[in-house]
Amino acid sequence: HHNHMSELSGVSSPPDPNGVLSPSVALELHAVGGVCCIAETLPPAAKAGVRLQLPAVEANGLNAAYSTMAGRPINLLAAEPEVTMLRVSVIDSERAEEVAYEAVLLTLLRPGLRAIQLRSVATGTPIALCTLLVHVEHDHALYEWADATQLRLLLRAQEDELNALRTRLAQLTQPSNASCSGTSSDARSPERLEI
């Protein structure tokens, strides 16, 4: 015979709202060489940056699940993943304070489910039982959002712009006889450099 007690103290008390975090996760990429960005969709938008902060999970700091991406992956794009660091941080959104972090090279993240051990912001030491479970997939996407013809046209346009700027710079830095004599009618032209 076994009795079940629903309350041990007999007094019902609500949880302390000050003791519950509303965490948010921020992702940052730091490239030593090459370019990188974090994008929610491919191709990346022109405004794609190197930092993305996910919306906070209200009052669930123990086992927060970030389902706001609706099952879509977050794309970490790096030209040189061997020298690009991923920094993951957990932020208390109510106080806008970072509470834990970890940094890892992109190439060290193996595919599959991975537990990232988080560290204390104050001491840099690992926090016991403080991990972030992530699903990692690798894909090598080399400019899939532009074909070779589009890339050649873009490169040609950039080369033309550079050549025009070089010509313009050469014109501005060449000494002119008119500017030395001070008698030219176009000596006050805003394009002319006078020292």
Tab-separated table of C-alpha atoms in Angstrom:
chain	number	residue	atom	x	y	z
A	1	HIS	CA	0.000	0.000	0.000
A	2	HIS	CA	1.485	3.348	-1.099
A	3	ASN	CA	0.145	6.868	-0.550
A	4	HIS	CA	0.895	9.765	-2.875
A	5	MET	CA	1.419	13.284	-1.461
A	6	SER	CA	1.033	16.090	-3.992
A	7	GLU	CA	2.600	18.720	-1.728
A	8	LEU	CA	5.358	18.193	0.778
A	9	SER	CA	5.061	21.462	2.679
A	10	GLY	CA	1.333	21.939	2.509
A	11	VAL	CA	1.854	25.545	1.377
A	12	SER	CA	1.610	26.379	-2.298
A	13	SER	CA	4.172	28.970	-3.340
A	14	PRO	CA	4.734	30.256	-6.870
A	15	PRO	CA	8.250	30.105	-8.316
A	16	ASP	CA	10.506	33.114	-7.835
A	17	PRO	CA	10.326	35.133	-11.089
A	18	ASN	CA	13.750	36.691	-10.402
A	19	GLY	CA	15.454	33.308	-10.444
A	20	VAL	CA	14.323	32.348	-13.964
A	21	LEU	CA	16.294	33.456	-17.009
A	22	SER	CA	14.915	34.305	-20.418
A	23	PRO	CA	17.942	33.262	-22.457
A	24	SER	CA	18.886	34.186	-25.961
A	25	VAL	CA	21.674	32.714	-28.066
A	26	ALA	CA	24.009	34.857	-30.157
A	27	LEU	CA	26.247	33.513	-32.918
A	28	GLU	CA	29.301	35.402	-34.158
A	29	LEU	CA	31.861	34.582	-36.833
A	30	HIS	CA	35.399	35.941	-36.621
A	31	ALA	CA	37.499	35.340	-39.737
A	32	VAL	CA	41.272	35.589	-39.606
A	33	GLY	CA	41.381	35.359	-43.394
A	34	GLY	CA	38.731	35.598	-46.060
A	35	VAL	CA	35.147	36.674	-45.686
A	36	CYS	CA	32.297	35.222	-43.670
A	37	CYS	CA	28.652	35.872	-42.839
A	38	ILE	CA	25.685	34.373	-41.027
A	39	ALA	CA	22.548	34.013	-43.131
A	40	GLU	CA	19.086	32.699	-42.379
A	41	THR	CA	18.468	32.004	-46.072
A	42	LEU	CA	20.544	31.262	-49.154
A	43	PRO	CA	21.638	33.177	-51.054
A	44	PRO	CA	22.614	35.499	-48.216
A	45	ALA	CA	20.991	38.905	-48.163
A	46	ALA	CA	23.133	41.964	-48.799
A	47	LYS	CA	22.646	42.936	-45.137
A	48	ALA	CA	23.889	39.566	-43.820
A	49	GLY	CA	26.392	40.235	-41.070
A	50	VAL	CA	28.779	38.294	-38.888
A	51	ARG	CA	26.452	38.273	-35.832
A	52	LEU	CA	22.977	36.865	-35.310
A	53	GLN	CA	21.028	36.909	-32.055
A	54	LEU	CA	18.056	34.573	-31.776
A	55	PRO	CA	14.886	35.699	-29.990
A	56	ALA	CA	14.711	35.006	-26.269
A	57	VAL	CA	12.914	31.997	-24.814
A	58	GLU	CA	10.771	33.469	-22.059
A	59	ALA	CA	11.243	32.095	-18.522
A	60	ASN	CA	12.948	28.861	-19.541
A	61	GLY	CA	16.626	29.014	-18.692
A	62	LEU	CA	17.007	25.353	-17.780
A	63	ASN	CA	16.231	23.678	-21.108
A	64	ALA	CA	15.468	26.407	-23.609
A	65	ALA	CA	14.650	25.231	-27.134
A	66	TYR	CA	15.023	27.695	-29.990
A	67	SER	CA	12.238	26.730	-32.365
A	68	THR	CA	11.704	30.245	-33.735
A	69	MET	CA	13.660	29.372	-36.869
A	70	ALA	CA	10.751	27.049	-37.844
A	71	GLY	CA	13.090	24.175	-38.549
A	72	ARG	CA	15.239	26.184	-40.942
A	73	PRO	CA	18.998	25.988	-40.472
A	74	ILE	CA	21.207	28.950	-39.750
A	75	ASN	CA	23.866	29.142	-42.453
A	76	LEU	CA	27.417	29.962	-41.371
A	77	LEU	CA	29.293	30.871	-44.548
A	78	ALA	CA	33.082	31.191	-44.521
A	79	ALA	CA	35.585	31.433	-47.356
A	80	GLU	CA	38.309	30.062	-45.067
A	81	PRO	CA	36.624	27.823	-42.445
A	82	GLU	CA	40.022	26.599	-41.202
A	83	VAL	CA	40.720	30.059	-39.769
A	84	THR	CA	37.164	31.197	-38.937
A	85	MET	CA	36.041	31.101	-35.306
A	86	LEU	CA	32.441	30.559	-34.269
A	87	ARG	CA	31.608	32.216	-30.952
A	88	VAL	CA	28.372	31.087	-29.326
A	89	SER	CA	27.103	33.030	-26.341
A	90	VAL	CA	24.080	32.753	-24.079
A	91	ILE	CA	22.587	36.101	-23.121
A	92	ASP	CA	20.172	36.917	-20.310
A	93	SER	CA	17.793	38.990	-22.418
A	94	GLU	CA	16.165	40.742	-19.459
A	95	ARG	CA	19.481	42.193	-18.262
A	96	ALA	CA	21.167	42.210	-21.706
A	97	GLU	CA	24.108	40.439	-20.095
A	98	GLU	CA	26.216	37.630	-21.490
A	99	VAL	CA	26.238	34.710	-19.046
A	100	ALA	CA	28.169	31.985	-20.908
A	101	TYR	CA	30.112	31.482	-24.137
A	102	GLU	CA	32.324	29.176	-26.174
A	103	ALA	CA	34.480	29.675	-29.264
A	104	VAL	CA	35.501	26.976	-31.726
A	105	LEU	CA	37.000	26.753	-35.206
A	106	LEU	CA	34.366	25.930	-37.805
A	107	THR	CA	36.355	22.979	-39.126
A	108	LEU	CA	36.434	21.380	-35.661
A	109	LEU	CA	32.646	21.041	-35.549
A	110	ARG	CA	31.955	17.525	-36.822
A	111	PRO	CA	28.607	16.760	-38.478
A	112	GLY	CA	25.777	15.481	-36.300
A	113	LEU	CA	24.453	16.393	-32.869
A	114	ARG	CA	27.129	18.109	-30.797
A	115	ALA	CA	27.194	19.329	-27.208
A	116	ILE	CA	29.117	22.585	-26.872
A	117	GLN	CA	30.452	23.004	-23.323
A	118	LEU	CA	29.938	26.634	-22.298
A	119	ARG	CA	32.360	28.748	-20.268
A	120	SER	CA	32.001	31.392	-17.597
A	121	VAL	CA	32.314	34.938	-18.891
A	122	ALA	CA	34.048	36.011	-15.675
A	123	THR	CA	36.694	33.284	-15.450
A	124	GLY	CA	36.779	31.538	-18.826
A	125	THR	CA	36.505	28.134	-17.160
A	126	PRO	CA	33.946	25.498	-18.235
A	127	ILE	CA	30.640	25.616	-16.347
A	128	ALA	CA	29.539	22.211	-15.037
A	129	LEU	CA	26.377	20.879	-16.711
A	130	CYS	CA	26.135	23.935	-18.973
A	131	THR	CA	26.040	22.773	-22.577
A	132	LEU	CA	24.357	23.818	-25.771
A	133	LEU	CA	23.117	21.002	-28.001
A	134	VAL	CA	23.432	21.837	-31.706
A	135	HIS	CA	22.926	19.959	-34.944
A	136	VAL	CA	25.823	20.514	-37.363
A	137	GLU	CA	25.756	19.849	-41.102
A	138	HIS	CA	28.572	20.601	-43.515
A	139	ASP	CA	28.023	21.637	-47.104
A	140	HIS	CA	30.412	23.088	-49.623
A	141	ALA	CA	28.412	25.721	-51.487
A	142	LEU	CA	30.682	27.555	-53.895
A	143	TYR	CA	28.755	30.557	-55.184
A	144	GLU	CA	25.632	28.541	-55.929
A	145	TRP	CA	23.654	31.774	-56.032
A	146	ALA	CA	25.587	33.051	-59.082
A	147	ASP	CA	26.686	31.177	-62.177
A	148	ALA	CA	30.064	31.622	-63.890
A	149	THR	CA	28.712	34.137	-66.425
A	150	GLN	CA	27.285	36.366	-63.689
A	151	LEU	CA	30.562	36.222	-61.764
A	152	ARG	CA	32.575	37.131	-64.897
A	153	LEU	CA	30.278	40.098	-65.576
A	154	LEU	CA	30.619	41.252	-61.974
A	155	LEU	CA	34.403	40.899	-62.128
A	156	ARG	CA	34.573	42.812	-65.425
A	157	ALA	CA	32.415	45.628	-64.001
A	158	GLN	CA	34.655	45.855	-60.931
A	159	GLU	CA	37.798	45.920	-63.115
A	160	ASP	CA	36.288	48.708	-65.263
A	161	GLU	CA	35.448	50.697	-62.147
A	162	LEU	CA	38.983	50.222	-60.783
A	163	ASN	CA	40.524	51.329	-64.092
A	164	ALA	CA	38.317	54.429	-64.170
A	165	LEU	CA	39.310	55.274	-60.593
A	166	ARG	CA	43.012	54.765	-61.401
A	167	THR	CA	42.721	57.094	-64.402
A	168	ARG	CA	40.918	59.682	-62.298
A	169	LEU	CA	43.561	59.432	-59.559
A	170	ALA	CA	46.350	59.847	-62.109
A	171	GLN	CA	44.653	62.981	-63.468
A	172	LEU	CA	44.311	64.446	-59.991
A	173	THR	CA	47.897	63.781	-58.970
A	174	GLN	CA	49.612	65.030	-62.161
A	175	PRO	CA	51.026	68.552	-61.855
A	176	SER	CA	49.407	70.945	-64.294
A	177	ASN	CA	51.050	73.998	-65.865
A	178	ALA	CA	47.850	75.962	-65.413
A	179	SER	CA	47.679	75.332	-61.675
A	180	CYS	CA	51.308	76.415	-61.269
A	181	SER	CA	50.773	79.738	-63.039
A	182	GLY	CA	47.459	80.400	-61.345
A	183	THR	CA	46.011	81.966	-64.515
A	184	SER	CA	43.774	79.154	-65.682
A	185	SER	CA	40.046	79.724	-65.627
A	186	ASP	CA	39.407	76.235	-64.237
A	187	ALA	CA	41.855	76.571	-61.314
A	188	ARG	CA	38.922	76.601	-58.892
A	189	SER	CA	37.506	73.316	-60.159
A	190	PRO	CA	36.566	71.050	-57.244
A	191	GLU	CA	38.305	68.115	-58.937
A	192	ARG	CA	41.720	69.769	-58.914
A	193	LEU	CA	44.145	69.290	-56.043
A	194	GLU	CA	46.037	72.413	-55.082
A	195	ILE	CA	48.601	72.481	-52.329
